[in-house]
Coordinates of C-alpha atoms and ligand atoms in Angstrom, one line a residue:
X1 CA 46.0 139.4 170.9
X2 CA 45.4 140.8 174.4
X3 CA 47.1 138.5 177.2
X4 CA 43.5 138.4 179.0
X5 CA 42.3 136.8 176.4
X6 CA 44.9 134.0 175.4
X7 CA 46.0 133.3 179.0
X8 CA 42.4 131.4 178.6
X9 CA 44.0 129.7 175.8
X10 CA 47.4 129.4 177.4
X11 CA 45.6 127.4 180.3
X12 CA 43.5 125.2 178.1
X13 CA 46.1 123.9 175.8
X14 CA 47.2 120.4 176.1
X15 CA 50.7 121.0 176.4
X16 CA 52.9 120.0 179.1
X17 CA 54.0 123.6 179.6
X18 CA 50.8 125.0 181.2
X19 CA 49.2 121.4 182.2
X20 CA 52.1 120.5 184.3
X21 CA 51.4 122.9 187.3
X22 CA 48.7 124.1 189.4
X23 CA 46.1 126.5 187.8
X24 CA 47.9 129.5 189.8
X25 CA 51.1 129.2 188.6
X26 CA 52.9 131.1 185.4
X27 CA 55.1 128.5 183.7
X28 CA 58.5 129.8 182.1
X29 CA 59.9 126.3 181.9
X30 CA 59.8 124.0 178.9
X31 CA 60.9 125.7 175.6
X32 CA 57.6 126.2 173.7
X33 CA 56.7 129.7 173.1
X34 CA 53.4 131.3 174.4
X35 CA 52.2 133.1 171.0
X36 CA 50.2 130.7 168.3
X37 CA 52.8 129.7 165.1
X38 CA 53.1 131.5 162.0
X39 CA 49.7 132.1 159.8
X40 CA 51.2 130.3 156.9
X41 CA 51.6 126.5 159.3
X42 CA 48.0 126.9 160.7
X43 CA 46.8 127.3 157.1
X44 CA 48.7 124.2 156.0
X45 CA 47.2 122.4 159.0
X46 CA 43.7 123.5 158.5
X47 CA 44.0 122.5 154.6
X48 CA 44.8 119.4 156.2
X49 CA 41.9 118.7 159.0
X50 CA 39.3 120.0 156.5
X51 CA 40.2 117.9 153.5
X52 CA 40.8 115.0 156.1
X53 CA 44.2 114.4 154.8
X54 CA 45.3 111.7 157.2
X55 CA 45.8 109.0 154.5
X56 CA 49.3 107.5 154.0
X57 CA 51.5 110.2 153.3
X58 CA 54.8 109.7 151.6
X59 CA 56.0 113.8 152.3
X60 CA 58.0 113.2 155.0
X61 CA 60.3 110.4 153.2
X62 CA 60.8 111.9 149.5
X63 CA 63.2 114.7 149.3
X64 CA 61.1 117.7 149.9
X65 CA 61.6 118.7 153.3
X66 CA 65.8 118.1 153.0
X67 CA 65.5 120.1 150.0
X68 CA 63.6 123.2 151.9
X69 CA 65.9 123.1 154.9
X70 CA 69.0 123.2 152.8
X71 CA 67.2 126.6 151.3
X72 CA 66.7 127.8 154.4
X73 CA 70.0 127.0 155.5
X74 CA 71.5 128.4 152.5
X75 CA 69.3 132.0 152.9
X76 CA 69.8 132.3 156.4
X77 CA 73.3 131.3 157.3
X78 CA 75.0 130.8 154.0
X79 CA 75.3 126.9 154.3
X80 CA 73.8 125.0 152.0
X81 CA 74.0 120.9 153.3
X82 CA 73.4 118.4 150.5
X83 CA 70.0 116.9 150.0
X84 CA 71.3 113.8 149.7
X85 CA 73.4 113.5 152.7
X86 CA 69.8 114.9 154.8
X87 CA 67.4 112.6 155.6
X88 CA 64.3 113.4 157.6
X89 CA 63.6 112.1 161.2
X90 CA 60.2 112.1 163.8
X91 CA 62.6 114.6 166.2
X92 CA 65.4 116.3 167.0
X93 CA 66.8 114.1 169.9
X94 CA 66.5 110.6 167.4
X95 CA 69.3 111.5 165.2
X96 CA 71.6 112.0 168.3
X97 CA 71.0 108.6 169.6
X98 CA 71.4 107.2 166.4
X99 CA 74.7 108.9 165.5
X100 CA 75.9 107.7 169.3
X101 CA 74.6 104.2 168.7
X102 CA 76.0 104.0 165.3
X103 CA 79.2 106.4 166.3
X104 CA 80.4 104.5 169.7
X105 CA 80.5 101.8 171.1
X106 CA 79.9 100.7 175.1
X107 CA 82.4 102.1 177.7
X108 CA 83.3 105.3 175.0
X109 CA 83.5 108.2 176.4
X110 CA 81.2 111.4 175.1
X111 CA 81.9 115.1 175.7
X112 CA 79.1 117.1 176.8
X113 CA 79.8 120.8 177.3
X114 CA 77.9 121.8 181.0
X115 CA 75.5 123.2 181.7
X116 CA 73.2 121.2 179.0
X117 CA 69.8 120.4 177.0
X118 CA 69.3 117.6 180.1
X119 CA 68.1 114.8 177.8
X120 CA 71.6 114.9 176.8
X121 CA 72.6 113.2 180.0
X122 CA 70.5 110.0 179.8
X123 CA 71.1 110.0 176.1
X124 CA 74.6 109.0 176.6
X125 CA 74.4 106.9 180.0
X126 CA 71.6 105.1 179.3
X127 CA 73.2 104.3 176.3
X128 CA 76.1 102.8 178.2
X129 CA 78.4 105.5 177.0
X130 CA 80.6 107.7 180.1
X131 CA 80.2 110.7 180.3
X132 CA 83.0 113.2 179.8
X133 CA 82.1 116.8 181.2
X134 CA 83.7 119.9 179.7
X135 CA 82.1 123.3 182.2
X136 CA 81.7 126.6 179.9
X137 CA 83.4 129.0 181.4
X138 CA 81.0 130.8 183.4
X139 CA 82.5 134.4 182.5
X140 CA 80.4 133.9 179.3
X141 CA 79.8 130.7 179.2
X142 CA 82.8 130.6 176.4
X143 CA 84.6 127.1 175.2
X144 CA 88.4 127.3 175.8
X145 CA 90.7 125.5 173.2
X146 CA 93.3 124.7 175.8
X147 CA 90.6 123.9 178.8
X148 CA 88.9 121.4 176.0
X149 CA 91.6 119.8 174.8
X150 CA 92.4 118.7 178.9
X151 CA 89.1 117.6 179.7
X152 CA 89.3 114.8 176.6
X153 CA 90.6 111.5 177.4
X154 CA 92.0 108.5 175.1
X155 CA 88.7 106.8 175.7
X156 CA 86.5 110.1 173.9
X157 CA 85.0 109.1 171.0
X158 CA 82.3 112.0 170.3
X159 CA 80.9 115.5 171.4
X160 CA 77.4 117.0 171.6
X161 CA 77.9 120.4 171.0
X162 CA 74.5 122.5 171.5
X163 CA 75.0 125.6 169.6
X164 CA 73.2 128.0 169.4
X165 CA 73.5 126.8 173.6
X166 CA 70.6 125.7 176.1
X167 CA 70.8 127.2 178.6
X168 CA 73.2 129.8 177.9
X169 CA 72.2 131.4 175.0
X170 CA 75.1 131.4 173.8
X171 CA 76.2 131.8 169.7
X172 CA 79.4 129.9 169.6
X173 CA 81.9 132.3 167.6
X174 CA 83.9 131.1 164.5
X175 CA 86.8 130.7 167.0
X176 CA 85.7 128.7 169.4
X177 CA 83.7 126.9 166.6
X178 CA 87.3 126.3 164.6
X179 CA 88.4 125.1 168.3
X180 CA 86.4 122.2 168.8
X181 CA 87.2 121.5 164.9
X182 CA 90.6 121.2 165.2
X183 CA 90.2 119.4 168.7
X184 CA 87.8 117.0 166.9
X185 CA 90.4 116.5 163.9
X186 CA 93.2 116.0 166.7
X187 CA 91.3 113.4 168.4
X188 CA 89.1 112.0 165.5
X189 CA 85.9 112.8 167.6
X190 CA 82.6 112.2 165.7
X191 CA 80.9 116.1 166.7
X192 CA 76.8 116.2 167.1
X193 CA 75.7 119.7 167.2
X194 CA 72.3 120.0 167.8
X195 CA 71.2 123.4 166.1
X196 CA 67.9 123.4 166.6
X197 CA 68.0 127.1 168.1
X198 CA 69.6 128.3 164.6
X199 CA 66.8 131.1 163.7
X200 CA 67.2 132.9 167.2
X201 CA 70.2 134.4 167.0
X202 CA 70.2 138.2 168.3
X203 CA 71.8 140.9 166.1
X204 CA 75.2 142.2 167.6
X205 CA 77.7 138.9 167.3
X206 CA 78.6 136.6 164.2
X207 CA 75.1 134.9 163.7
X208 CA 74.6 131.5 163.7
X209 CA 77.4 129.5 162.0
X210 CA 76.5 126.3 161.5
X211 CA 79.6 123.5 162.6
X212 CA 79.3 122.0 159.5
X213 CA 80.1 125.1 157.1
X214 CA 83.4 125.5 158.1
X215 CA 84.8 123.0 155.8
X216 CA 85.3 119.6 154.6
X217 CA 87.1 118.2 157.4
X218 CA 84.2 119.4 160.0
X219 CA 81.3 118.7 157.7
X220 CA 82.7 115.4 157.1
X221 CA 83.4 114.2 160.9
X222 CA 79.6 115.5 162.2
X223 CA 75.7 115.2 162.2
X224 CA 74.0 118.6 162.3
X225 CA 70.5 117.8 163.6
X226 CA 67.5 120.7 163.7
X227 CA 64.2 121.3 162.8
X228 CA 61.3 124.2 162.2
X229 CA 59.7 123.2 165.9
X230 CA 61.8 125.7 168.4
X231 CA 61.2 128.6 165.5
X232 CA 57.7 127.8 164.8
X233 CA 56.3 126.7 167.9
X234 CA 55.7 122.9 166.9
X235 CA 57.2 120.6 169.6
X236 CA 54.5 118.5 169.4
X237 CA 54.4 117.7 165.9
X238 CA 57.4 115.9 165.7
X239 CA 59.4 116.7 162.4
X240 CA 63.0 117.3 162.2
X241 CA 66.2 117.2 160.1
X242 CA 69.5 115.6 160.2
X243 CA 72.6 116.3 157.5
X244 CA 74.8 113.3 157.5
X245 CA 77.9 114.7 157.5
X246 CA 80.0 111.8 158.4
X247 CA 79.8 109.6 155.9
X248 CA 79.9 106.2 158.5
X249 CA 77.0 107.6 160.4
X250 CA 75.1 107.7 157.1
X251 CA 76.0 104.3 155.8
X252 CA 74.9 103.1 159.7
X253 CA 71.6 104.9 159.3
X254 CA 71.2 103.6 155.7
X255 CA 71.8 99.7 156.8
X256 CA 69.1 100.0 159.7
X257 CA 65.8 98.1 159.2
X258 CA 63.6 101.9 158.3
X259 CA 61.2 100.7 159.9
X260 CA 63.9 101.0 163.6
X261 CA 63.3 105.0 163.1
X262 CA 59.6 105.5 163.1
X263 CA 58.1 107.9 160.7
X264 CA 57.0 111.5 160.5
X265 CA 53.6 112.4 160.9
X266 CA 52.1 114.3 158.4
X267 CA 50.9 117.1 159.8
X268 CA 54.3 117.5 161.1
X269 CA 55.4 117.5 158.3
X270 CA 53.2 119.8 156.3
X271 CA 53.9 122.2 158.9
X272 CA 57.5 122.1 158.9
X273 CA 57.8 122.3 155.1
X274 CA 55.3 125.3 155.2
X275 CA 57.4 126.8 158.0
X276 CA 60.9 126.9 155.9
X277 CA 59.1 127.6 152.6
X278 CA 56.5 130.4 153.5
X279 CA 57.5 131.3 157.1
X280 CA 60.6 133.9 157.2
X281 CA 58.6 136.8 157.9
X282 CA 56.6 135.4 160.5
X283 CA 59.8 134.3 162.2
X284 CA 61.6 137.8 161.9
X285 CA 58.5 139.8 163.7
X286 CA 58.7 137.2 166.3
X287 CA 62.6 137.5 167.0
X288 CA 61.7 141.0 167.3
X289 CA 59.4 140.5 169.9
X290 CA 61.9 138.2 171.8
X291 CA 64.7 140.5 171.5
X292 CA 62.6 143.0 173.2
X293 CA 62.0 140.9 175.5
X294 CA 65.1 139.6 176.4
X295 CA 66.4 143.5 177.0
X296 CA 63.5 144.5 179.1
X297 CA 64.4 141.3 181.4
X298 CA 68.1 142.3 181.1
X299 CA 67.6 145.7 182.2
X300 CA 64.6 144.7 185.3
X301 CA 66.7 141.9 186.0
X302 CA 70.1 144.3 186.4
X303 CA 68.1 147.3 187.9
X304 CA 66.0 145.6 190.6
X305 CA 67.7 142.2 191.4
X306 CA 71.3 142.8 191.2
X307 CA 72.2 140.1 193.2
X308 CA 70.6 137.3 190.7
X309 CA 73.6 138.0 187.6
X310 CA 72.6 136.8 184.1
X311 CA 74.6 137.0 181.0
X312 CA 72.9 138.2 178.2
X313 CA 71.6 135.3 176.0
X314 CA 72.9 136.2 172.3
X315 CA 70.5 133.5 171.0
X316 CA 67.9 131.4 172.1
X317 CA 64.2 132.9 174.2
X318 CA 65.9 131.4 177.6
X319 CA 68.2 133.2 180.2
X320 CA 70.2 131.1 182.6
X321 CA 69.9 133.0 185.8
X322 CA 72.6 132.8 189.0
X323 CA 70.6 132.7 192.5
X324 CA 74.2 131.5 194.3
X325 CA 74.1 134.7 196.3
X326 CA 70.5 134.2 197.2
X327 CA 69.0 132.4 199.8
X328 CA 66.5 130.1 197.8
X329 CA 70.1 128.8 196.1
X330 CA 70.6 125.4 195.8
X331 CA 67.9 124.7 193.7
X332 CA 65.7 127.9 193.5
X333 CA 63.1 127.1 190.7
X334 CA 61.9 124.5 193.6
X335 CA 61.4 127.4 196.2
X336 CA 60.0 129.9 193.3
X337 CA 57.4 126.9 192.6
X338 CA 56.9 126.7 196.2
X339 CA 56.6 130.6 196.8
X340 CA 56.5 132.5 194.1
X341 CA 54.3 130.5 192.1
X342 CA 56.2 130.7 188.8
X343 CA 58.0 127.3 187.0
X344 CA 61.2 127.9 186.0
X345 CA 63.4 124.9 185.1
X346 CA 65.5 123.4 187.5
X347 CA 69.0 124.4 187.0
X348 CA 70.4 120.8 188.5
X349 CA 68.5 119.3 185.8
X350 CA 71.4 120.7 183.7
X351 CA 73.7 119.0 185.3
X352 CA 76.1 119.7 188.4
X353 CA 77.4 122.8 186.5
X354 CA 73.3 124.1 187.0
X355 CA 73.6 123.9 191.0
X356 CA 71.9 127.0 192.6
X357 CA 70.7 128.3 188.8
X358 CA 67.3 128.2 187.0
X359 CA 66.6 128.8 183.7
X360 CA 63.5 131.1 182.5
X361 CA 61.9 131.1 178.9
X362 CA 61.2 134.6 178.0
X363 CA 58.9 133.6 175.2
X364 CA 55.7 135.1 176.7
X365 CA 53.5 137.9 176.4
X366 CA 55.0 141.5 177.8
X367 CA 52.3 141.1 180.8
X368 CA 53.1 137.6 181.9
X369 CA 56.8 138.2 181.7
X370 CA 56.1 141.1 184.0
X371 CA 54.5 139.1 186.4
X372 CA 57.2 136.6 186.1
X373 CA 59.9 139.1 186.7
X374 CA 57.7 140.3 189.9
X375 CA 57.3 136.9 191.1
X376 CA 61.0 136.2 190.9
X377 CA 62.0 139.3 192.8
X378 CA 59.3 139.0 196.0
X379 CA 60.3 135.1 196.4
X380 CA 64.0 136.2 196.4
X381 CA 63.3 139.1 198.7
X382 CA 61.2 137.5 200.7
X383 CA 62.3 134.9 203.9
X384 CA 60.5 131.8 203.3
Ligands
PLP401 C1 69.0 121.8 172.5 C2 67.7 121.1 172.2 N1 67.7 120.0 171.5 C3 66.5 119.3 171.2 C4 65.3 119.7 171.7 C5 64.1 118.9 171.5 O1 63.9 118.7 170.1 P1 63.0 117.6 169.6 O2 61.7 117.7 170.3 O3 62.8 117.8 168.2 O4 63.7 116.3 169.9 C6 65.3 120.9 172.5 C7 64.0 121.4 173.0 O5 63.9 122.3 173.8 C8 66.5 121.6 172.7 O6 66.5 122.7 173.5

């Protein structure tokens, strides 16, 4: 598909990724891709919207879509969750509150490891929990056992942990995994990794290891929430997966009215168990294209704006860039907006650990991320 050609369906989609700003801007901000899902989704839909299958549609509640993640887990990162303790939710985000609301109480204290995902934030303040901050270490953005264990007080009760990591792009390593197992154990935290950037993992490191596969003790202490919508493209459809590790979380989540959790469209649906069933080699042609991607900003990032350091993301289509040593620092996807005319997000959105960074989703066609890249540099170069 030529980019001429779908930038005219780039602009007319619905989305809040290209409604959001003005008609001469390139958005590299929220995390949906720029290239249409998988062949083998858009023919589940369209079975769908021909036959008018809109009735009542018990999919999303039976067993199926647990059973295909736990497949796909199994295939892909040899972790295979039980059906049993899965249940399926309308996103990724509604299991987290859940597990807090169920988890902790008022006043606890909740570990988020900076920069973050920034619904994380609200999703523990707003819920009346405090906030307890651990920084990555920005050589790498790495989690220290020793520097983790200091930053939790008597008053921590649980930990997001974001892994693969947004922003980063980092693929948490067994060891630092095993570290915030054993600091869990220590402390008897409840851990919520959110995992829904699983499939896009770069070769070179460990892969993804999901927090719950390494053991009994981990599995049973933590909520692993994903679902098919970063891989596939399908933010909007609203489908996702949680394995209820810890068995109190569970019996919380089985004693709530159902009716307190919504319910999963079925389009969603449909689309998400087509994704994990039929999907794989979709996916792995459009890693590929991401992992090219992700080098040719690497190396136009290194070779003509030095001064704006990156680390390379391992996983994930985003790359957290440093403008510190710029002059559009502290928050620089305001003055690219501004003057470049390119939508980055906000790097204080991630908290204060994001001050003077933006973060840029490489998801795009070749051209735009070209353009991008050339926006980027002249707004940096240039004085306003
Ligand atoms: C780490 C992380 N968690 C959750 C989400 C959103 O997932 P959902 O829309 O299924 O709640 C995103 C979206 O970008 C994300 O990056």
């Amino acid at each position: 598909m030529g980019t001429s050609h779908d930038i005219d369906r780039l602009r007319a989609l619905t989305g809040i990724k290209w409604q959001r700003f003005a008609g001469d801007v390139i958005p590299t901000w929220v995390a949906d891709m720029d290239f249409p899902t998988a062949p083998v989704v858009l023919d589940a839909l369209r079975a769908m919207v021909e036959s008018s299958d809109f009735g009542y549609n018990m999919t999303s509640f039976d067993d199926s879509i647990p059973k295909v993640w736990t497949e796909w887990s199994l295939r892909r990162f040899g972790w295979k969750p039980e059906v049993a303790e899965t249940k399926v939710f309308s996103t990724t985000l509604q299991p987290i509150a859940t597990a807090l609301s169920i988890g902790t109480a008022p006043g606890d204290g909740v570990l988020l490891f900076t920069p973050v995902y920034p619904p994380f934030f609200d999703m523990v303040t707003k819920a009346g929990r405090r906030l307890v901050e651990y920084r990555l270490d920005e050589a790498g953005w790495r989690i220290d056992g020793d520097r983790l264990r200091a930053a939790i007080d008597p008053g921590t009760r649980a930990l997001i942990l974001c892994n693969p990591h947004n922003p980063s792009g980092r693929a948490f390593s067994r060891e630092e995994l095993q570290a915030v197992a054993q600091i869990a154990q220590e402390h008897d935290l409840l851990v919520i990794s959110d995992e829904i950037w699983q499939d896009f993992v770069y070769p070179g490191g460990e892969g993804h290891i999901p927090f719950a596969s390494l053991g009994p003790e981990a599995s049973g202490r933590s909520v692993t929430v994903t679902s098919a919508s970063k891989s596939f493209n399908l933010g909007g459809l609203s489908c996702a997966v949680a394995h209820l590790g810890d068995a109190r979380i569970a019996a919380g989540v089985a004693a709530l009215p159902p009716q307190s959790l919504g319910g999963v469209n079925a389009l969603g649906a449909h689309a998400t168990h087509a994704a994990w069933t039929h999907g794989e080699e979709w996916l792995t042609e459009t890693t590929g294209v991401l992992h090219a991607n992700r080098d040719h900003l690497m190396a136009r990032l290194a070779a003509e704006l030095p001064e704006v350091p990156v680390e390379t993301p391992e996983a994930t289509y985003l790359a957290w860039l440093d403008f510190r040593a710029t002059h559009i620092a502290p928050d620089p996807a305001k003055r690219l907006l501004k003057h470049g005319r390119v939508g980055l997000s906000p790097g204080p959105d991630f908290g204060t650990a994001g001050k003077g960074f933006a973060r840029l989703n490489f998801a795009t066609h070749r051209e735009l991320l070209d353009e991008i890249i050339d926006r980027i540099i002249t707004t940096v170069r240039g004085t306003s």
